[in-house]
Short mmCIF file of C-alpha atoms in Angstrom, two decimals:
data_model
loop_
_atom_site.label_atom_id
_atom_site.label_comp_id
_atom_site.label_asym_id
_atom_site.label_seq_id
_atom_site.Cartn_x
_atom_site.Cartn_y
_atom_site.Cartn_z
CA MET A 589 58.29 -35.15 16.52
CA LYS A 590 60.67 -36.85 14.41
CA ARG A 591 58.70 -39.47 13.50
CA ASN A 592 55.75 -36.83 12.25
CA ALA A 593 58.49 -35.03 10.19
CA TYR A 594 59.43 -38.29 8.23
CA ILE A 595 55.74 -38.75 7.60
CA ALA A 596 55.36 -35.24 6.62
CA ALA A 597 58.54 -36.13 4.11
CA ALA A 598 57.16 -39.64 2.55
CA LEU A 599 53.84 -37.76 1.86
CA LEU A 600 55.45 -34.67 0.58
CA PHE A 601 57.64 -37.28 -1.89
CA ALA A 602 54.60 -39.19 -2.54
CA GLY A 603 52.77 -36.13 -3.91
CA PHE A 604 55.92 -35.08 -5.92
CA THR A 605 55.78 -38.89 -7.58
CA ALA A 606 52.06 -38.42 -8.43
CA CYS A 607 52.76 -35.45 -10.43
CA ASN A 608 55.69 -36.72 -12.17
CA ASN A 609 53.28 -39.74 -13.07
CA GLU A 610 51.31 -37.26 -14.87
CA PRO A 611 52.15 -37.35 -18.77
CA ALA A 612 53.83 -34.35 -19.59
CA PHE A 613 56.00 -32.11 -22.25
CA LYS A 614 58.83 -30.46 -21.11
CA VAL A 615 60.49 -27.04 -22.93
CA GLN A 616 63.96 -26.39 -22.02
CA GLY A 617 67.14 -24.50 -23.21
CA GLU A 618 68.93 -21.17 -22.67
CA VAL A 619 68.40 -17.61 -23.49
CA THR A 620 71.87 -15.31 -23.59
CA ASP A 621 72.40 -11.94 -22.60
CA ALA A 622 69.08 -12.11 -20.84
CA ALA A 623 69.85 -12.51 -16.53
CA ASP A 624 67.42 -11.55 -14.24
CA LYS A 625 64.67 -11.22 -17.62
CA MET A 626 61.59 -13.06 -16.98
CA LEU A 627 60.58 -15.85 -19.27
CA TYR A 628 56.98 -16.96 -19.43
CA LEU A 629 55.38 -20.12 -20.90
CA GLU A 630 51.79 -19.62 -21.81
CA GLN A 631 49.42 -21.47 -23.69
CA THR A 632 47.84 -19.98 -27.23
CA GLY A 633 43.96 -21.32 -26.26
CA LEU A 634 40.78 -20.80 -28.43
CA ASP A 635 39.85 -17.96 -25.65
CA GLY A 636 43.39 -16.16 -25.44
CA ILE A 637 46.61 -16.32 -23.69
CA VAL A 638 46.73 -18.39 -20.67
CA ALA A 639 49.87 -18.50 -18.53
CA LEU A 640 51.41 -21.65 -17.24
CA ASP A 641 54.74 -21.36 -15.78
CA SER A 642 57.39 -18.56 -15.58
CA VAL A 643 61.25 -18.16 -14.14
CA GLU A 644 63.66 -15.20 -13.61
CA LEU A 645 66.59 -16.25 -15.64
CA GLY A 646 70.23 -16.57 -14.18
CA SER A 647 73.34 -15.95 -15.93
CA ASP A 648 73.40 -18.37 -18.12
CA GLY A 649 69.97 -18.41 -19.09
CA ALA A 650 69.31 -21.85 -18.55
CA PHE A 651 65.57 -22.77 -18.35
CA SER A 652 63.11 -25.84 -17.99
CA PHE A 653 59.52 -25.74 -17.47
CA ALA A 654 57.25 -28.81 -17.68
CA ALA A 655 53.70 -29.06 -18.17
CA ALA A 656 50.46 -31.81 -18.62
CA ARG A 657 50.43 -32.73 -22.15
CA PRO A 658 47.62 -31.91 -24.68
CA GLU A 659 44.78 -34.35 -25.49
CA ALA A 660 45.37 -33.14 -29.36
CA PRO A 661 47.87 -30.74 -30.88
CA ASP A 662 48.43 -27.70 -28.83
CA PHE A 663 50.43 -24.61 -29.53
CA TYR A 664 52.44 -22.80 -26.37
CA ARG A 665 54.74 -19.79 -26.69
CA LEU A 666 57.53 -18.63 -24.75
CA ARG A 667 57.79 -15.12 -24.09
CA ILE A 668 60.04 -12.36 -22.85
CA ASP A 669 58.72 -8.86 -22.35
CA ASN A 670 56.66 -8.43 -25.59
CA LYS A 671 59.02 -10.95 -27.72
CA VAL A 672 57.28 -14.48 -28.35
CA ILE A 673 58.59 -17.92 -29.58
CA ASN A 674 55.66 -20.16 -31.04
CA PHE A 675 55.58 -23.29 -30.70
CA SER A 676 53.43 -26.73 -31.03
CA VAL A 677 53.20 -29.56 -28.94
CA ASP A 678 51.89 -33.20 -29.96
CA SER A 679 52.36 -35.37 -27.35
CA THR A 680 55.54 -35.58 -24.32
CA GLU A 681 57.79 -34.43 -26.33
CA THR A 682 60.91 -32.43 -25.22
CA VAL A 683 61.28 -29.17 -26.92
CA GLU A 684 64.50 -27.61 -27.20
CA VAL A 685 65.16 -23.66 -27.57
CA LYS A 686 68.68 -21.64 -27.68
CA VAL A 687 68.00 -18.22 -28.37
CA ASP A 688 69.92 -14.79 -27.82
CA TYR A 689 67.28 -12.07 -26.12
CA LYS A 690 67.98 -9.85 -28.35
CA ASN A 691 67.11 -11.75 -31.82
CA PHE A 692 64.53 -13.46 -29.43
CA ALA A 693 61.42 -13.96 -31.54
CA THR A 694 63.41 -14.55 -35.12
CA GLU A 695 66.89 -16.06 -34.76
CA TYR A 696 65.78 -18.51 -32.25
CA ASN A 697 66.85 -22.62 -32.98
CA ILE A 698 64.39 -24.74 -32.05
CA GLN A 699 64.61 -29.03 -31.81
CA GLY A 700 62.09 -31.21 -31.01
CA SER A 701 59.78 -31.68 -34.29
CA GLU A 702 59.34 -30.93 -38.01
CA ASN A 703 56.44 -29.10 -36.79
CA ASN A 704 58.26 -26.33 -34.62
CA GLN A 705 60.77 -25.56 -37.60
CA LYS A 706 57.65 -25.12 -40.10
CA ILE A 707 56.10 -22.54 -37.85
CA LYS A 708 59.32 -20.99 -37.45
CA GLU A 709 59.51 -20.79 -41.25
CA LEU A 710 56.14 -19.42 -41.19
CA VAL A 711 56.88 -16.39 -38.83
CA LEU A 712 59.87 -15.46 -40.39
CA LEU A 713 57.80 -15.27 -43.70
CA GLN A 714 54.87 -13.14 -41.82
CA THR A 715 57.57 -11.25 -40.40
CA ASP A 716 59.18 -10.16 -43.58
CA LEU A 717 55.51 -9.63 -45.25
CA GLN A 718 54.87 -7.37 -42.29
CA GLU A 719 58.17 -5.06 -43.00
CA ARG A 720 57.23 -5.04 -46.68
CA VAL A 721 53.61 -3.54 -46.34
CA ASN A 722 55.37 -0.90 -43.47
CA ARG A 723 57.72 -0.03 -45.87
CA MET A 724 54.91 0.52 -48.58
CA ALA A 725 52.31 2.54 -46.09
CA GLN A 726 55.51 4.77 -45.34
CA SER A 727 56.44 5.38 -49.05
CA GLY A 728 54.07 7.91 -50.31
CA ILE A 729 53.20 6.12 -53.31
CA PRO A 730 49.79 7.24 -54.37
CA VAL A 731 47.05 4.76 -53.02
CA GLY A 732 45.43 3.21 -56.07
CA ILE A 733 48.82 1.93 -56.98
CA ALA A 734 50.06 0.80 -53.48
CA GLN A 735 46.62 -0.83 -53.03
CA ASP A 736 47.17 -2.83 -56.11
CA SER A 737 50.46 -3.57 -55.33
CA LEU A 738 49.77 -4.62 -51.69
CA THR A 739 47.13 -7.34 -53.33
CA ARG A 740 49.56 -9.14 -55.82
CA MET A 741 51.76 -8.81 -52.34
CA VAL A 742 49.41 -10.69 -50.06
CA ASP A 743 48.07 -12.77 -52.72
CA ALA A 744 51.99 -14.32 -53.54
CA TYR A 745 52.22 -14.60 -49.97
CA LYS A 746 48.92 -16.54 -49.62
CA ASP A 747 49.76 -18.98 -52.68
CA GLU A 748 52.98 -20.05 -51.16
CA VAL A 749 51.88 -20.69 -47.79
CA LYS A 750 48.92 -22.84 -49.54
CA ARG A 751 51.06 -25.07 -51.56
CA ASN A 752 53.85 -25.44 -49.27
CA TYR A 753 52.04 -25.67 -45.80
CA ILE A 754 48.57 -25.96 -45.88
CA PHE A 755 47.41 -28.29 -48.68
CA VAL A 756 50.90 -30.49 -48.41
CA ALA A 757 49.91 -31.52 -45.01
CA PRO A 758 46.42 -30.65 -43.75
CA ASN A 759 46.78 -33.14 -41.12
CA LYS A 760 49.78 -31.39 -39.57
CA PRO A 761 49.66 -28.49 -36.66
CA TYR A 762 51.87 -26.14 -38.71
CA ALA A 763 49.04 -25.94 -41.35
CA TYR A 764 46.50 -25.02 -38.57
CA PHE A 765 49.07 -22.50 -37.11
CA ALA A 766 49.59 -20.99 -41.17
CA LEU A 767 45.81 -20.39 -41.08
CA PHE A 768 45.57 -18.01 -38.35
CA GLN A 769 48.32 -15.93 -39.27
CA VAL A 770 47.75 -11.99 -39.09
CA LEU A 771 49.03 -9.00 -41.04
CA ASN A 772 48.23 -5.35 -39.12
CA GLY A 773 46.09 -7.29 -36.88
CA TYR A 774 43.97 -8.76 -39.59
CA MET A 775 44.09 -12.37 -40.56
CA ILE A 776 45.33 -12.67 -43.80
CA PHE A 777 43.19 -16.25 -44.97
CA ASP A 778 39.52 -14.87 -44.72
CA PRO A 779 37.50 -18.23 -43.65
CA LEU A 780 33.78 -16.17 -43.57
CA ASN A 781 34.11 -13.95 -46.75
CA ASN A 782 36.63 -15.48 -49.55
CA LYS A 783 35.50 -18.70 -50.90
CA GLU A 784 39.36 -19.82 -51.93
CA ASP A 785 40.57 -19.22 -48.38
CA VAL A 786 37.82 -21.43 -46.87
CA LYS A 787 38.94 -23.93 -48.89
CA CYS A 788 42.26 -24.04 -47.06
CA PHE A 789 40.30 -24.20 -43.88
CA ALA A 790 38.20 -26.96 -44.99
CA ALA A 791 41.38 -28.64 -46.05
CA VAL A 792 42.44 -28.82 -42.39
CA ALA A 793 39.28 -28.95 -40.39
CA THR A 794 38.55 -32.35 -42.18
CA SER A 795 42.12 -33.51 -41.17
CA MET A 796 41.64 -32.69 -37.70
CA ASN A 797 37.81 -33.61 -37.48
CA ASN A 798 39.17 -37.13 -38.45
CA LEU A 799 42.18 -37.30 -36.38
CA TYR A 800 40.85 -35.34 -32.89
CA PRO A 801 36.82 -35.60 -33.64
CA HIS A 802 36.42 -34.32 -29.62
CA ALA A 803 39.13 -31.39 -29.55
CA ASP A 804 37.97 -27.95 -29.33
CA ARG A 805 39.82 -26.89 -32.37
CA SER A 806 38.67 -29.26 -34.53
CA ARG A 807 34.62 -28.44 -33.66
CA ASN A 808 35.92 -24.87 -33.68
CA LEU A 809 37.50 -24.87 -37.05
CA TYR A 810 34.53 -27.08 -38.39
CA ASN A 811 31.75 -24.12 -37.45
CA MET A 812 34.16 -21.44 -39.47
CA VAL A 813 34.27 -23.59 -42.30
CA ILE A 814 30.33 -24.15 -42.46
CA LYS A 815 29.74 -20.67 -41.60
CA GLY A 816 32.44 -19.82 -44.45
CA MET A 817 30.76 -21.64 -46.88
CA LYS A 818 26.88 -20.46 -46.07
CA ASN A 819 28.51 -16.83 -46.48
CA THR A 820 30.48 -17.49 -50.31
CA ARG A 821 28.00 -19.75 -51.50
CA ALA A 822 26.69 -17.81 -54.59
CA PRO A 823 23.10 -16.08 -54.07
CA GLN A 824 20.16 -16.50 -56.54
CA VAL A 825 20.17 -13.68 -57.86
CA LYS A 826 16.74 -12.20 -59.03
CA PRO A 827 16.02 -9.28 -61.42
CA LEU A 828 16.53 -5.74 -59.58
CA ASP A 829 14.23 -3.64 -59.12
CA ILE A 830 15.55 -0.40 -57.48
CA PRO A 831 13.10 1.28 -54.99
CA ALA A 832 12.18 4.64 -55.88
CA ASP A 833 12.88 6.17 -52.17
CA LYS A 834 16.80 4.93 -52.57
CA ILE A 835 17.61 7.05 -55.16
CA GLN A 836 17.89 10.51 -54.21
CA GLU A 837 19.08 13.24 -56.69
CA ALA A 838 21.32 12.96 -59.53
CA SER A 839 22.29 9.42 -59.08
CA ILE A 840 23.40 8.84 -55.97
CA ILE A 841 21.75 6.03 -54.07
CA ASP A 842 21.22 6.35 -50.54
CA ILE A 843 22.44 4.10 -47.70
CA PRO A 844 20.61 4.45 -44.42
CA LEU A 845 22.96 2.32 -41.98
CA MET A 846 23.74 2.33 -38.04
CA ASP A 847 27.34 3.33 -36.76
CA ILE A 848 29.47 1.99 -33.89
CA LYS A 849 27.34 4.24 -31.40
CA GLY A 850 23.81 2.81 -32.89
CA THR A 851 23.17 6.20 -35.07
CA VAL A 852 21.79 5.94 -38.27
CA ARG A 853 24.06 7.61 -40.81
CA HIS A 854 22.53 8.62 -44.14
CA LEU A 855 25.16 8.89 -46.73
CA THR A 856 22.86 11.82 -48.51
CA ASP A 857 22.84 13.93 -45.09
CA LEU A 858 27.10 14.09 -46.40
CA LYS A 859 26.23 16.74 -49.41
CA GLY A 860 28.41 19.47 -49.87
CA LYS A 861 31.38 16.99 -49.10
CA VAL A 862 33.57 15.00 -51.18
CA VAL A 863 32.68 11.68 -49.94
CA LEU A 864 34.62 8.43 -50.34
CA ILE A 865 32.26 5.58 -50.16
CA ASP A 866 34.00 2.17 -49.01
CA PHE A 867 32.88 -1.31 -48.74
CA THR A 868 35.37 -3.29 -47.03
CA ALA A 869 35.72 -6.26 -44.58
CA TYR A 870 37.65 -5.38 -41.38
CA GLY A 871 38.76 -9.32 -41.32
CA SER A 872 40.34 -9.25 -44.46
CA ALA A 873 44.11 -9.47 -44.77
CA GLU A 874 43.83 -6.12 -46.94
CA SER A 875 41.93 -4.12 -44.65
CA GLY A 876 44.80 -2.86 -41.99
CA ALA A 877 47.05 -1.78 -44.70
CA ARG A 878 44.18 -0.09 -46.47
CA ASN A 879 42.61 1.50 -43.54
CA LEU A 880 46.41 3.05 -43.13
CA LEU A 881 46.41 4.61 -46.23
CA LEU A 882 43.01 6.20 -46.22
CA ARG A 883 43.70 7.37 -42.73
CA GLU A 884 46.79 9.21 -44.59
CA ILE A 885 44.85 10.57 -46.89
CA TYR A 886 41.33 11.26 -44.54
CA ASP A 887 44.01 13.01 -42.35
CA LYS A 888 45.43 15.33 -44.99
CA TYR A 889 42.17 16.35 -46.46
CA ALA A 890 39.35 15.95 -44.28
CA SER A 891 39.57 19.97 -43.22
CA GLN A 892 39.14 20.35 -47.01
CA GLY A 893 35.56 18.92 -47.09
CA LEU A 894 36.70 14.97 -47.71
CA GLU A 895 34.39 12.50 -45.49
CA ILE A 896 34.86 8.68 -45.61
CA TYR A 897 31.53 6.60 -45.85
CA GLN A 898 32.93 3.18 -44.85
CA VAL A 899 30.67 0.33 -45.08
CA SER A 900 31.37 -2.75 -43.31
CA LEU A 901 30.24 -6.19 -44.64
CA ASP A 902 31.75 -8.07 -41.82
CA THR A 903 29.32 -10.96 -40.22
CA ASP A 904 30.79 -10.16 -36.86
CA GLU A 905 29.30 -6.76 -35.49
CA HIS A 906 31.84 -7.18 -31.88
CA PHE A 907 34.75 -7.78 -34.13
CA TRP A 908 33.41 -4.77 -36.26
CA LYS A 909 33.10 -2.79 -33.64
CA THR A 910 36.46 -3.26 -32.17
CA ALA A 911 37.87 -2.83 -34.86
CA ALA A 912 36.35 0.35 -35.98
CA ASP A 913 36.60 2.13 -32.77
CA ASN A 914 39.94 3.90 -33.74
CA LEU A 915 38.59 4.99 -37.17
CA PRO A 916 37.94 8.98 -37.58
CA TRP A 917 35.66 8.70 -40.08
CA ILE A 918 32.00 7.34 -40.55
CA CYS A 919 31.65 3.66 -39.76
CA VAL A 920 28.90 1.74 -40.72
CA ARG A 921 28.11 -1.83 -40.69
CA ASP A 922 25.60 -3.94 -42.72
CA PRO A 923 24.29 -6.76 -41.08
CA GLN A 924 23.31 -8.26 -44.12
CA GLY A 925 26.87 -8.53 -45.36
CA PRO A 926 27.61 -9.73 -49.07
CA TYR A 927 23.96 -10.17 -49.62
CA SER A 928 23.06 -7.13 -48.87
CA THR A 929 20.59 -4.89 -50.81
CA TYR A 930 23.33 -1.50 -50.91
CA VAL A 931 26.15 -4.45 -52.33
CA ARG A 932 23.43 -5.38 -55.21
CA LEU A 933 22.24 -1.28 -55.79
CA TYR A 934 26.22 -0.20 -56.01
CA GLY A 935 26.98 -3.43 -58.13
CA VAL A 936 29.96 -4.78 -55.56
CA THR A 937 31.59 -7.82 -56.69
CA GLN A 938 34.47 -7.84 -54.75
CA LEU A 939 36.34 -6.17 -51.43
CA PRO A 940 37.49 -3.70 -50.93
CA THR A 941 35.33 -1.52 -53.22
CA ALA A 942 35.08 2.17 -53.59
CA PHE A 943 33.39 4.95 -54.78
CA LEU A 944 33.69 8.71 -55.20
CA VAL A 945 30.38 11.04 -54.59
CA GLY A 946 31.03 15.08 -55.28
CA ARG A 947 29.51 17.71 -53.35
CA ASN A 948 26.58 17.59 -55.07
CA ASN A 949 25.53 14.05 -54.02
CA GLU A 950 26.49 12.72 -57.86
CA LEU A 951 28.00 9.21 -57.87
CA ASN A 952 31.61 10.92 -59.57
CA MET A 953 33.43 7.33 -60.55
CA ARG A 954 34.55 3.76 -59.18
CA ILE A 955 37.67 3.83 -57.77
CA GLY A 956 39.44 1.01 -59.82
CA PRO A 957 42.95 -0.66 -58.98
CA LYS A 958 44.94 1.66 -60.84
CA THR A 959 43.29 5.04 -59.85
CA ASP A 960 45.59 7.69 -58.30
CA LEU A 961 42.83 8.24 -55.47
CA GLU A 962 44.28 11.47 -54.18
CA GLU A 963 44.27 13.35 -57.53
CA ALA A 964 40.87 12.37 -58.12
CA ILE A 965 39.78 13.34 -54.46
CA LYS A 966 41.81 16.67 -55.44
CA LYS A 967 39.76 17.51 -58.20
CA LEU A 968 36.76 17.19 -56.78
CA LEU A 969 37.65 19.17 -53.57
#
């Protein structure tokens, strides 16, 4: 009996030894004021978040995780409740994290690599941008002015990140991390429709393919760049002949496109209402904040006869349906994207672009960056 116990113990020990021989990285440290809280180690994969390990914290907040080293640089996070700390792992390093539970997501101290210091800097920059956008959305300033300010704010952010984190070291994991930051749930850098942003993705993709040609992230990034280059390639412009059946009444051009339920919605069917035609891409950095501003106006004036006819030029149909699902106005999508007939007919050269249509289906005005949209709508109502 005793002999069998010795054999079992020996086999168990051998198993532990084999596991310990596997190349692994470690994450360790302490979280103060978090007794009895669950701390999770998760991987941020291409297909979503994958749980790797967890521990209930004691009174001293100490923790230690170990996980198999990635074949190429990868991204992970520590999570308590809905607060997260993002970090990257190159190989078998040890990542040290010390933080207080109250300020878990922003005021943590992380050691282990330059990449993780840079990722923290990016997180703080994005947090500051989000807070400024939230304050603007709640300020009550006219939509046109707010949109102009928001565009400048996001452009300044992108310029800083390009200069200090992407083009300076496109081979670093923090450059990859910078590409996928979000604002109001939407990517700040648009890899599919913005020519300048595609250049950022291309720089990182080139470096990753040189260093890690077989990594899933390298292949995925490469495919995104190819698609983005195709989308942003200047089309051959042909003389424009406007079909007679596209023109209705006093200059309005009808747009018959399907909404998220598969119903064809005609722009001209909205005669009798004041209509805001909004050409947009939900995947753009500005889209989330813009829709917050539009929603404020829609909630205020829909009962007086305002309708929004929003035309998405997103290339990903599933993404469009998900993004448009909770919007209260008419959301349609043009599958031809930026090369659409309606983009050409309405002279859309950038996104977002909007027009106001009067109650008699007459095209009233193009909305400029400094237009007081609310005042223009009130006049037509």
